[in-house]
Amino acid sequence: MAERTALKSTQTVLVVDDKPENLQLLSGMLRARGHTVRAVVSGKLALAAVRNSPPDLILLDVNMPEMNGYEVCAQLKAEEKLRDIPVIFISALAETMDKVKAFGAGGVDYIIKPFQLEEVAARVETHLELRRRKLELQEAYDRLIKAERLRDSLVHMIIHDLRAPLTSIYAFLELSMEKAAGKLSPDLMHYIDYALKAAKQMSGIIGDILDTSQLEAGQLKLEPGDCDLVGAVEEVRSGLASLAGTRKITFEPSEKAVLARADKKLIRRVIQNLLANALKFAREGGLIRIAVSAAGGRARVSVQDDGPGIAPEFREKIFEKFAQIELPAGRQKQSSGLGLAFCRLAVEAHGGRIGVESAEGKGSSFWFELPVDGPAPRSGSPSPVKL
């Protein structure tokens, strides 16, 4: 904002009062304390002075001809560039309703005439310090946002540069697997298969990073259509079957198709991330249950594992980017990465909900719900996702 300039060693106070003796008294006191003081005798002159050069604080009389202090303050608060300037009212009106009206107009303090200079000085210093701290905090926040944007730009550049060589690695590994079939030892074939899976996992991570950033920025467009959730689960389960190892994945589809109006690719990736998460934490030889149902105009998918579970204090945090959570077994820290954050953004972009039910030591059940009729249209924005 315009008033957010480099912080000055001395701060400016605008004094507004139609009585010259009050202006002289207050101006002299403030100058003696090292402040730059400007003085005007009417509300209209005050507005002109503030618009020309915004002060750090305004001492404003209430009873003035033509335009009273309440009206001046209300006009200041209506202008974006001026609304953050603190206004301290000074008035002979001592009724409670007068003070309420002053605070309702946007004032930060109220001093009753006849005033004591020490009281005025103390309150001015307090609000100037608060103003200074607020500006410092805003400048720090602006620097942080700028640094975050630079970091994101760098990450996106690196991710885009990694995607092409990773695609080549994956393709050559697949070709090697095909050409080497029956010619290499089982151990070497196992190593190639392991590298192929790792490359596929890296490709998924890259996709999560790019799509999560687009979802957060409202730049990823949904392509809604009739999405068969039962079919999507079957596809995902088949694709991840090789990663199950000794774990068993069960899915008993309902007799009727469960349809939702949704972006098929995004929802398949949500299911893929939830199942991959379950495979990551399910115990060896354990069981993962997938269920799909529909009721009350909403379709629901749940993925239940028999892993260590999640403590109550982490059940919301786990959907944040790179959240660090502690697992019950040994209380070791574990990063949730981007997978669950992507799931939350993708589901909420469809107007749905996502959550987890868990008991420490007894596993977790991640679920999401989608409106059967699809995401509600957003006014003023036909297709981009706005989060």
Short mmCIF file of C-alpha atoms in Angstrom, two decimals:
data_model
loop_
_atom_site.label_atom_id
_atom_site.label_comp_id
_atom_site.label_asym_id
_atom_site.label_seq_id
_atom_site.Cartn_x
_atom_site.Cartn_y
_atom_site.Cartn_z
CA MET A 1 0.00 0.00 0.00
CA ALA A 2 1.05 3.61 -0.58
CA GLU A 3 1.66 4.43 3.06
CA ARG A 4 3.90 1.40 3.47
CA THR A 5 7.16 3.24 2.82
CA ALA A 6 10.53 2.94 4.52
CA LEU A 7 10.07 3.47 8.23
CA LYS A 8 11.16 6.89 9.43
CA SER A 9 13.01 7.80 12.60
CA THR A 10 10.41 10.52 13.26
CA GLN A 11 6.72 10.01 12.70
CA THR A 12 4.19 12.53 11.46
CA VAL A 13 1.07 13.51 13.39
CA LEU A 14 -1.77 15.51 11.85
CA VAL A 15 -3.69 17.59 14.43
CA VAL A 16 -7.22 18.66 13.44
CA ASP A 17 -9.08 21.21 15.62
CA ASP A 18 -11.05 24.37 14.83
CA LYS A 19 -9.64 26.16 17.91
CA PRO A 20 -6.17 27.65 17.30
CA GLU A 21 -5.25 27.50 21.00
CA ASN A 22 -5.72 23.73 21.03
CA LEU A 23 -3.67 23.35 17.86
CA GLN A 24 -0.86 25.40 19.34
CA LEU A 25 -0.86 23.47 22.63
CA LEU A 26 -0.92 19.99 21.05
CA SER A 27 1.55 20.87 18.29
CA GLY A 28 4.06 22.26 20.76
CA MET A 29 3.85 19.18 22.98
CA LEU A 30 4.30 16.76 20.06
CA ARG A 31 7.20 18.69 18.53
CA ALA A 32 8.92 18.72 21.91
CA ARG A 33 8.80 14.90 21.79
CA GLY A 34 10.48 14.76 18.39
CA HIS A 35 7.48 14.31 16.12
CA THR A 36 6.79 16.08 12.85
CA VAL A 37 3.47 17.94 13.28
CA ARG A 38 1.01 19.32 10.75
CA ALA A 39 -2.06 21.28 11.89
CA VAL A 40 -5.34 22.14 10.14
CA VAL A 41 -8.51 23.87 11.36
CA SER A 42 -11.28 21.96 9.54
CA GLY A 43 -12.40 18.55 8.40
CA LYS A 44 -12.15 19.41 4.69
CA LEU A 45 -8.60 20.66 5.09
CA ALA A 46 -7.78 17.50 7.05
CA LEU A 47 -8.98 15.26 4.19
CA ALA A 48 -6.97 17.25 1.66
CA ALA A 49 -3.85 17.10 3.83
CA VAL A 50 -4.13 13.36 4.39
CA ARG A 51 -4.70 12.60 0.70
CA ASN A 52 -1.75 14.76 -0.27
CA SER A 53 0.66 13.22 2.25
CA PRO A 54 -0.65 10.53 4.63
CA PRO A 55 0.53 11.01 8.25
CA ASP A 56 1.33 8.22 10.70
CA LEU A 57 -1.45 9.27 13.11
CA ILE A 58 -4.33 11.76 13.30
CA LEU A 59 -5.53 13.65 16.39
CA LEU A 60 -9.09 14.60 15.43
CA ASP A 61 -11.56 16.94 17.13
CA VAL A 62 -15.22 15.89 16.98
CA ASN A 63 -17.17 19.17 17.08
CA MET A 64 -16.16 21.23 14.06
CA PRO A 65 -18.22 23.36 11.64
CA GLU A 66 -19.21 22.05 8.18
CA MET A 67 -17.81 18.55 8.75
CA ASN A 68 -17.49 16.92 12.17
CA GLY A 69 -14.82 14.43 13.21
CA TYR A 70 -17.05 11.39 12.76
CA GLU A 71 -17.64 12.30 9.11
CA VAL A 72 -13.94 12.92 8.50
CA CYS A 73 -12.99 9.58 10.01
CA ALA A 74 -15.68 7.72 8.04
CA GLN A 75 -14.38 9.17 4.77
CA LEU A 76 -10.81 8.19 5.65
CA LYS A 77 -11.83 4.62 6.44
CA ALA A 78 -13.69 4.41 3.10
CA GLU A 79 -10.45 4.95 1.16
CA GLU A 80 -8.18 1.92 0.88
CA LYS A 81 -4.94 3.88 0.93
CA LEU A 82 -5.93 5.83 4.08
CA ARG A 83 -8.02 3.41 6.16
CA ASP A 84 -5.07 2.03 8.15
CA ILE A 85 -4.02 5.41 9.56
CA PRO A 86 -4.90 5.41 13.30
CA VAL A 87 -7.32 8.16 14.39
CA ILE A 88 -7.50 9.37 18.01
CA PHE A 89 -10.57 11.46 18.76
CA ILE A 90 -10.35 14.44 21.14
CA SER A 91 -13.70 15.79 22.29
CA ALA A 92 -15.58 17.48 25.09
CA LEU A 93 -18.39 14.96 24.55
CA ALA A 94 -18.11 12.50 27.41
CA GLU A 95 -21.21 10.32 27.01
CA THR A 96 -20.78 6.61 26.38
CA MET A 97 -22.69 6.82 23.10
CA ASP A 98 -20.29 9.51 21.85
CA LYS A 99 -17.39 7.13 22.42
CA VAL A 100 -19.26 4.25 20.82
CA LYS A 101 -19.97 6.42 17.78
CA ALA A 102 -16.28 7.37 17.56
CA PHE A 103 -15.10 3.76 17.65
CA GLY A 104 -17.85 2.82 15.20
CA ALA A 105 -16.50 5.42 12.77
CA GLY A 106 -13.08 3.75 12.93
CA GLY A 107 -11.24 5.55 15.73
CA VAL A 108 -8.63 3.71 17.79
CA ASP A 109 -8.87 5.86 20.93
CA TYR A 110 -10.92 8.64 22.56
CA ILE A 111 -9.61 11.45 24.77
CA ILE A 112 -12.00 13.73 26.68
CA LYS A 113 -11.46 17.49 26.93
CA PRO A 114 -10.14 19.19 28.92
CA PHE A 115 -7.20 16.89 28.30
CA GLN A 116 -3.94 16.39 30.16
CA LEU A 117 -0.88 16.72 27.90
CA GLU A 118 0.77 13.74 29.58
CA GLU A 119 -2.25 11.55 28.79
CA VAL A 120 -2.35 12.70 25.17
CA ALA A 121 1.40 12.10 24.81
CA ALA A 122 1.15 8.61 26.28
CA ARG A 123 -1.70 7.57 24.01
CA VAL A 124 -0.08 9.07 20.92
CA GLU A 125 3.19 7.23 21.66
CA THR A 126 1.33 3.96 22.19
CA HIS A 127 -0.54 4.13 18.88
CA LEU A 128 2.50 5.35 16.96
CA GLU A 129 4.45 2.37 18.28
CA LEU A 130 1.64 0.02 17.29
CA ARG A 131 1.60 1.65 13.86
CA ARG A 132 5.37 1.23 13.50
CA ARG A 133 5.22 -2.43 14.53
CA LYS A 134 2.35 -3.07 12.13
CA LEU A 135 4.29 -1.56 9.22
CA GLU A 136 7.39 -3.55 10.16
CA LEU A 137 5.32 -6.73 10.28
CA GLN A 138 3.73 -5.96 6.90
CA GLU A 139 7.13 -5.27 5.33
CA ALA A 140 8.46 -8.55 6.72
CA TYR A 141 5.41 -10.36 5.38
CA ASP A 142 5.85 -8.76 1.94
CA ARG A 143 9.51 -9.86 1.90
CA LEU A 144 8.46 -13.38 2.88
CA ILE A 145 5.85 -13.54 0.11
CA LYS A 146 8.40 -12.29 -2.41
CA ALA A 147 10.94 -14.88 -1.27
CA GLU A 148 8.29 -17.62 -1.43
CA ARG A 149 7.37 -16.66 -4.98
CA LEU A 150 11.02 -16.69 -6.01
CA ARG A 151 11.42 -20.11 -4.41
CA ASP A 152 8.33 -21.45 -6.14
CA SER A 153 9.54 -20.13 -9.49
CA LEU A 154 12.89 -21.84 -8.98
CA VAL A 155 11.22 -25.10 -7.93
CA HIS A 156 8.91 -25.04 -10.96
CA MET A 157 11.84 -24.39 -13.29
CA ILE A 158 13.77 -27.31 -11.80
CA ILE A 159 10.74 -29.59 -11.88
CA HIS A 160 10.02 -28.79 -15.53
CA ASP A 161 13.68 -29.42 -16.39
CA LEU A 162 13.62 -32.77 -14.56
CA ARG A 163 10.47 -34.04 -16.23
CA ALA A 164 12.00 -34.59 -19.71
CA PRO A 165 15.08 -36.62 -18.62
CA LEU A 166 12.96 -38.60 -16.17
CA THR A 167 10.57 -39.52 -18.97
CA SER A 168 13.56 -40.74 -20.99
CA ILE A 169 14.86 -42.78 -18.06
CA TYR A 170 11.46 -44.40 -17.59
CA ALA A 171 11.13 -45.19 -21.30
CA PHE A 172 14.61 -46.73 -21.52
CA LEU A 173 14.02 -48.78 -18.38
CA GLU A 174 10.82 -50.16 -19.89
CA LEU A 175 12.68 -50.95 -23.12
CA SER A 176 15.50 -52.60 -21.17
CA MET A 177 12.99 -54.72 -19.27
CA GLU A 178 11.41 -55.82 -22.54
CA LYS A 179 14.68 -56.53 -24.37
CA ALA A 180 16.36 -58.24 -21.41
CA ALA A 181 13.51 -60.64 -20.67
CA GLY A 182 14.97 -64.14 -20.34
CA LYS A 183 18.54 -62.93 -20.93
CA LEU A 184 19.48 -61.50 -17.53
CA SER A 185 19.54 -63.07 -14.11
CA PRO A 186 16.45 -62.73 -11.92
CA ASP A 187 18.41 -60.42 -9.60
CA LEU A 188 19.26 -57.99 -12.41
CA MET A 189 15.68 -58.07 -13.68
CA HIS A 190 14.55 -57.31 -10.15
CA TYR A 191 16.88 -54.30 -9.99
CA ILE A 192 15.58 -52.96 -13.30
CA ASP A 193 12.01 -53.43 -12.10
CA TYR A 194 12.82 -51.60 -8.86
CA ALA A 195 14.38 -48.69 -10.80
CA LEU A 196 11.32 -48.59 -13.05
CA LYS A 197 9.01 -48.30 -10.05
CA ALA A 198 11.19 -45.59 -8.51
CA ALA A 199 11.10 -43.59 -11.77
CA LYS A 200 7.32 -43.95 -11.87
CA GLN A 201 7.09 -42.74 -8.27
CA MET A 202 9.30 -39.71 -9.07
CA SER A 203 7.06 -38.88 -12.03
CA GLY A 204 4.07 -38.94 -9.70
CA ILE A 205 5.81 -36.60 -7.24
CA ILE A 206 6.59 -34.15 -10.05
CA GLY A 207 2.95 -34.22 -11.11
CA ASP A 208 1.81 -33.59 -7.53
CA ILE A 209 4.12 -30.58 -7.18
CA LEU A 210 3.02 -28.95 -10.42
CA ASP A 211 -0.68 -29.62 -9.97
CA THR A 212 -0.69 -28.60 -6.31
CA SER A 213 0.82 -25.24 -7.23
CA GLN A 214 -1.73 -24.77 -10.01
CA LEU A 215 -4.60 -25.66 -7.71
CA GLU A 216 -3.38 -23.23 -5.05
CA ALA A 217 -3.07 -20.45 -7.63
CA GLY A 218 -6.49 -21.22 -9.14
CA GLN A 219 -4.88 -21.97 -12.52
CA LEU A 220 -5.79 -25.63 -12.96
CA LYS A 221 -8.99 -26.05 -14.98
CA LEU A 222 -11.40 -28.81 -14.13
CA GLU A 223 -12.71 -30.99 -16.94
CA PRO A 224 -15.84 -32.44 -15.33
CA GLY A 225 -17.58 -35.46 -16.79
CA ASP A 226 -19.34 -38.61 -15.65
CA CYS A 227 -16.74 -40.24 -13.41
CA ASP A 228 -17.31 -43.91 -12.50
CA LEU A 229 -15.73 -44.16 -9.07
CA VAL A 230 -15.94 -47.95 -9.01
CA GLY A 231 -14.10 -48.16 -12.30
CA ALA A 232 -11.54 -45.59 -11.12
CA VAL A 233 -10.81 -47.65 -7.99
CA GLU A 234 -10.41 -50.82 -10.07
CA GLU A 235 -7.94 -49.07 -12.40
CA VAL A 236 -5.90 -47.66 -9.52
CA ARG A 237 -5.86 -50.96 -7.62
CA SER A 238 -4.67 -52.80 -10.72
CA GLY A 239 -1.95 -50.22 -11.36
CA LEU A 240 -0.58 -50.38 -7.81
CA ALA A 241 -0.96 -54.13 -7.31
CA SER A 242 2.75 -54.70 -7.95
CA LEU A 243 3.59 -52.46 -4.98
CA ALA A 244 1.42 -54.35 -2.52
CA GLY A 245 3.98 -57.03 -1.68
CA THR A 246 2.60 -59.15 1.14
CA ARG A 247 -0.26 -56.71 1.76
CA LYS A 248 -3.74 -57.60 0.53
CA ILE A 249 -6.00 -55.01 -1.10
CA THR A 250 -9.72 -55.80 -0.94
CA PHE A 251 -12.49 -54.03 -2.80
CA GLU A 252 -16.08 -55.18 -3.00
CA PRO A 253 -17.83 -52.91 -5.50
CA SER A 254 -21.53 -52.21 -5.15
CA GLU A 255 -23.91 -53.74 -7.64
CA LYS A 256 -24.80 -50.30 -9.00
CA ALA A 257 -22.34 -47.91 -10.56
CA VAL A 258 -21.40 -44.94 -8.37
CA LEU A 259 -21.12 -41.88 -10.59
CA ALA A 260 -20.00 -38.36 -9.78
CA ARG A 261 -19.66 -35.32 -12.00
CA ALA A 262 -15.92 -34.81 -11.69
CA ASP A 263 -12.57 -34.52 -13.47
CA LYS A 264 -11.69 -38.19 -14.02
CA LYS A 265 -7.93 -37.73 -14.16
CA LEU A 266 -7.80 -35.68 -10.95
CA ILE A 267 -10.05 -38.05 -9.02
CA ARG A 268 -8.09 -41.11 -10.18
CA ARG A 269 -4.95 -39.43 -8.86
CA VAL A 270 -6.66 -38.70 -5.55
CA ILE A 271 -7.53 -42.39 -5.21
CA GLN A 272 -4.02 -43.34 -6.31
CA ASN A 273 -2.44 -41.11 -3.65
CA LEU A 274 -4.71 -42.44 -0.90
CA LEU A 275 -3.99 -46.07 -1.84
CA ALA A 276 -0.25 -45.40 -2.13
CA ASN A 277 -0.37 -43.79 1.31
CA ALA A 278 -2.14 -46.87 2.70
CA LEU A 279 0.48 -49.18 1.15
CA LYS A 280 3.20 -47.05 2.71
CA PHE A 281 1.87 -47.47 6.26
CA ALA A 282 0.05 -50.81 6.24
CA ARG A 283 1.91 -53.55 8.10
CA GLU A 284 3.55 -56.48 6.30
CA GLY A 285 0.93 -59.11 5.55
CA GLY A 286 -1.74 -56.58 6.44
CA LEU A 287 -5.05 -55.70 4.86
CA ILE A 288 -6.18 -52.59 2.98
CA ARG A 289 -9.91 -52.14 2.41
CA ILE A 290 -11.38 -49.86 -0.25
CA ALA A 291 -15.07 -48.95 -0.29
CA VAL A 292 -17.27 -46.86 -2.59
CA SER A 293 -20.80 -45.78 -1.74
CA ALA A 294 -23.39 -43.11 -2.48
CA ALA A 295 -26.04 -41.48 -0.30
CA GLY A 296 -27.76 -38.11 0.04
CA GLY A 297 -26.51 -36.77 -3.28
CA ARG A 298 -22.85 -37.44 -2.43
CA ALA A 299 -20.46 -40.19 -3.49
CA ARG A 300 -17.90 -41.47 -0.98
CA VAL A 301 -14.61 -43.34 -1.37
CA SER A 302 -12.68 -44.66 1.65
CA VAL A 303 -9.29 -46.37 1.92
CA GLN A 304 -8.60 -48.14 5.21
CA ASP A 305 -5.24 -49.52 6.35
CA ASP A 306 -4.07 -51.38 9.45
CA GLY A 307 -0.98 -49.22 10.04
CA PRO A 308 0.15 -47.34 13.16
CA GLY A 309 -2.67 -44.78 13.03
CA ILE A 310 -2.56 -41.01 13.48
CA ALA A 311 -2.75 -39.06 16.73
CA PRO A 312 -5.74 -36.65 16.98
CA GLU A 313 -3.55 -33.54 16.90
CA PHE A 314 -2.17 -34.47 13.47
CA ARG A 315 -5.41 -35.40 11.66
CA GLU A 316 -5.84 -31.94 10.16
CA LYS A 317 -2.15 -31.14 9.79
CA ILE A 318 -1.53 -34.25 7.70
CA PHE A 319 -3.27 -32.58 4.74
CA GLU A 320 -0.81 -29.66 4.74
CA LYS A 321 2.18 -29.52 2.39
CA PHE A 322 5.21 -31.35 3.78
CA ALA A 323 3.61 -31.58 7.22
CA GLN A 324 5.79 -33.27 9.84
CA ILE A 325 3.83 -35.72 11.98
CA GLU A 326 4.79 -38.23 14.64
CA LEU A 327 3.79 -41.86 14.41
CA PRO A 328 2.88 -43.86 17.54
CA ALA A 329 5.58 -46.46 17.07
CA GLY A 330 8.63 -44.84 18.61
CA ARG A 331 7.12 -41.38 17.98
CA GLN A 332 9.41 -40.95 14.94
CA LYS A 333 8.73 -38.00 12.65
CA GLN A 334 7.28 -38.63 9.20
CA SER A 335 6.65 -36.14 6.38
CA SER A 336 3.32 -36.34 4.60
CA GLY A 337 4.89 -34.92 1.43
CA LEU A 338 2.56 -33.39 -1.15
CA GLY A 339 0.24 -36.31 -1.91
CA LEU A 340 -2.37 -35.62 0.77
CA ALA A 341 -2.17 -31.84 0.24
CA PHE A 342 -2.90 -32.43 -3.45
CA CYS A 343 -5.84 -34.67 -2.52
CA ARG A 344 -7.36 -32.00 -0.30
CA LEU A 345 -7.04 -29.28 -2.95
CA ALA A 346 -8.40 -31.50 -5.72
CA VAL A 347 -11.39 -32.70 -3.68
CA GLU A 348 -12.26 -29.22 -2.40
CA ALA A 349 -12.00 -27.85 -5.96
CA HIS A 350 -14.90 -30.21 -6.77
CA GLY A 351 -16.94 -28.89 -3.83
CA GLY A 352 -16.20 -32.04 -1.85
CA ARG A 353 -14.76 -32.94 1.56
CA ILE A 354 -11.83 -35.06 2.67
CA GLY A 355 -10.80 -36.39 6.07
CA VAL A 356 -9.36 -39.23 8.09
CA GLU A 357 -10.65 -41.41 10.89
CA SER A 358 -7.95 -43.06 12.91
CA ALA A 359 -7.03 -44.69 16.21
CA GLU A 360 -3.41 -44.96 17.30
CA GLY A 361 -2.17 -48.48 16.78
CA LYS A 362 -5.33 -49.52 14.91
CA GLY A 363 -4.88 -48.03 11.46
CA SER A 364 -6.45 -45.16 9.52
CA SER A 365 -9.35 -44.70 7.14
CA PHE A 366 -8.93 -41.86 4.65
CA TRP A 367 -12.10 -40.80 2.86
CA PHE A 368 -13.42 -38.20 0.49
CA GLU A 369 -16.89 -37.22 -0.67
CA LEU A 370 -17.96 -35.59 -3.93
CA PRO A 371 -21.31 -34.05 -4.86
CA VAL A 372 -22.94 -36.34 -7.41
CA ASP A 373 -23.99 -33.34 -9.53
CA GLY A 374 -20.44 -31.97 -9.68
CA PRO A 375 -18.82 -28.78 -8.41
CA ALA A 376 -21.07 -25.76 -8.02
CA PRO A 377 -20.46 -23.07 -10.68
CA ARG A 378 -18.49 -20.08 -9.43
CA SER A 379 -19.72 -16.61 -10.36
CA GLY A 380 -17.39 -14.55 -12.50
CA SER A 381 -15.10 -17.49 -13.29
CA PRO A 382 -16.38 -20.15 -15.70
CA SER A 383 -13.79 -22.86 -15.49
CA PRO A 384 -10.60 -22.04 -13.53
CA VAL A 385 -10.50 -23.52 -10.06
CA LYS A 386 -10.60 -20.75 -7.42
CA LEU A 387 -9.43 -21.79 -3.98
#
